[in-house]
Amino acid sequence: MPFLDSTQFLLLNDEWTPIHRVSADDDWRQVVQELLKHDSQWLVIEQQRSDDQPPVPRWSDIRFSRTISHRLRPIEVKLADHVIQGRGHHFSFRAAGLL
């Protein structure tokens, strides 16, 4: 059975070390609560594509990054990266200059 797509938020400390993981399926209020609870000011969107999908961003991924980035501004949290993984490779929005 192929792996299904999944999206998670990775909370980072000021040194960009991962400190907590939250499912993107959770209510946005839960994500904000976890950010505040862990005093995290950095967030990474981590997407895992199904086995047969290359890690190439789609327009929906770009819109998702923009939406999350806008939602983070009022609580002074920044989007550190949006990483898409698939087929043993990854695509980083930050490395590609999209953030």
C-alpha positions as a LaTeX table, in Angstrom:
\begin{tabular}{lrrr}
\hline
Residue & $x$ (\AA) & $y$ (\AA) & $z$ (\AA) \\
\hline
Met1 & 0.00 & 0.00 & 0.00 \\
Pro2 & 1.47 & 3.43 & $-0.92$ \\
Phe3 & 2.27 & 6.00 & 1.73 \\
Leu4 & $-0.39$ & 8.72 & 1.99 \\
Asp5 & 0.49 & 12.41 & 1.95 \\
Ser6 & 0.86 & 14.00 & 5.37 \\
Thr7 & 1.65 & 17.47 & 6.68 \\
Gln8 & 3.03 & 18.42 & 10.07 \\
Phe9 & 4.29 & 21.56 & 11.74 \\
Leu10 & 7.69 & 21.36 & 13.39 \\
Leu11 & 8.28 & 23.86 & 16.17 \\
Leu12 & 11.86 & 25.10 & 16.54 \\
Asn13 & 13.76 & 26.91 & 19.27 \\
Asp14 & 15.93 & 29.96 & 18.56 \\
Glu15 & 18.81 & 27.71 & 17.43 \\
Trp16 & 16.41 & 26.04 & 14.94 \\
Thr17 & 16.50 & 22.77 & 16.86 \\
Pro18 & 13.21 & 20.84 & 16.66 \\
Ile19 & 11.35 & 20.90 & 19.99 \\
His20 & 7.84 & 19.68 & 19.15 \\
Arg21 & 5.74 & 18.32 & 16.29 \\
Val22 & 2.06 & 19.12 & 15.63 \\
Ser23 & $-0.19$ & 17.55 & 13.02 \\
Ala24 & $-1.54$ & 19.97 & 10.42 \\
Asp25 & $-4.85$ & 18.15 & 10.87 \\
Asp26 & $-5.18$ & 19.72 & 14.32 \\
Asp27 & $-7.26$ & 22.84 & 14.80 \\
Trp28 & $-5.19$ & 26.00 & 14.16 \\
Arg29 & $-5.89$ & 27.10 & 17.76 \\
Gln30 & $-4.13$ & 23.94 & 18.95 \\
Val31 & $-1.11$ & 24.78 & 16.80 \\
Val32 & $-0.98$ & 28.31 & 18.23 \\
Gln33 & $-1.38$ & 26.93 & 21.76 \\
Glu34 & 1.59 & 24.60 & 21.22 \\
Leu35 & 3.69 & 27.45 & 19.81 \\
Leu36 & 2.97 & 29.54 & 22.90 \\
Lys37 & 3.39 & 26.61 & 25.31 \\
His38 & 6.84 & 25.81 & 23.93 \\
Asp39 & 7.77 & 29.49 & 23.49 \\
Ser40 & 8.66 & 28.77 & 19.88 \\
Gln41 & 9.21 & 31.62 & 17.46 \\
Trp42 & 10.00 & 29.45 & 14.42 \\
Leu43 & 7.86 & 26.98 & 12.50 \\
Val44 & 8.60 & 24.53 & 9.69 \\
Ile45 & 5.95 & 23.02 & 7.45 \\
Glu46 & 6.91 & 19.44 & 6.76 \\
Gln47 & 5.09 & 17.60 & 3.97 \\
Gln48 & 5.56 & 13.96 & 3.06 \\
Arg49 & 4.40 & 13.08 & $-0.44$ \\
Ser50 & 3.11 & 9.63 & $-1.31$ \\
Asp51 & 5.66 & 7.16 & $-2.61$ \\
Asp52 & 4.95 & 7.91 & $-6.26$ \\
Gln53 & 5.01 & 11.73 & $-5.99$ \\
Pro54 & 8.17 & 13.79 & $-6.52$ \\
Pro55 & 8.94 & 16.49 & $-3.93$ \\
Val56 & 8.00 & 19.35 & $-6.24$ \\
Pro57 & 5.92 & 22.24 & $-4.88$ \\
Arg58 & 2.44 & 22.73 & $-6.26$ \\
Trp59 & 0.56 & 26.04 & $-6.35$ \\
Ser60 & $-1.49$ & 24.79 & $-3.41$ \\
Asp61 & 1.75 & 24.31 & $-1.42$ \\
Ile62 & 2.85 & 27.87 & $-2.18$ \\
Arg63 & $-0.57$ & 29.23 & $-1.15$ \\
Phe64 & $-0.43$ & 27.13 & 2.03 \\
Ser65 & 2.99 & 28.59 & 2.93 \\
Arg66 & 1.72 & 32.11 & 2.36 \\
Thr67 & $-1.42$ & 31.51 & 4.43 \\
Ile68 & 0.54 & 30.03 & 7.35 \\
Ser69 & 3.11 & 32.83 & 7.18 \\
His70 & 0.31 & 35.45 & 7.37 \\
Arg71 & $-1.35$ & 33.63 & 10.28 \\
Leu72 & 1.94 & 33.59 & 12.20 \\
Arg73 & 2.60 & 37.34 & 11.97 \\
Pro74 & 0.23 & 38.50 & 14.75 \\
Ile75 & 1.88 & 36.15 & 17.26 \\
Glu76 & 5.40 & 37.09 & 16.07 \\
Val77 & 6.32 & 33.61 & 14.86 \\
Lys78 & 8.19 & 33.17 & 11.58 \\
Leu79 & 8.09 & 30.44 & 8.99 \\
Ala80 & 11.61 & 28.96 & 8.95 \\
Asp81 & 11.00 & 26.62 & 6.01 \\
His82 & 8.52 & 24.51 & 4.11 \\
Val83 & 10.03 & 21.15 & 3.25 \\
Ile84 & 8.47 & 18.61 & 0.90 \\
Gln85 & 9.82 & 15.07 & 1.03 \\
Gly86 & 9.23 & 12.29 & $-1.46$ \\
Arg87 & 10.99 & 9.64 & $-3.53$ \\
Gly88 & 14.03 & 9.81 & $-1.23$ \\
His89 & 14.56 & 13.52 & $-1.99$ \\
His90 & 13.37 & 16.80 & $-0.52$ \\
Phe91 & 12.55 & 20.31 & $-1.66$ \\
Ser92 & 13.18 & 23.28 & 0.65 \\
Phe93 & 11.30 & 26.53 & 0.04 \\
Arg94 & 14.03 & 28.41 & 1.93 \\
Ala95 & 16.86 & 26.91 & $-0.13$ \\
Ala96 & 14.94 & 27.69 & $-3.33$ \\
Gly97 & 14.49 & 31.34 & $-2.26$ \\
Leu98 & 10.72 & 31.08 & $-1.93$ \\
Leu99 & 10.62 & 32.34 & 1.68 \\
\hline
\end{tabular}
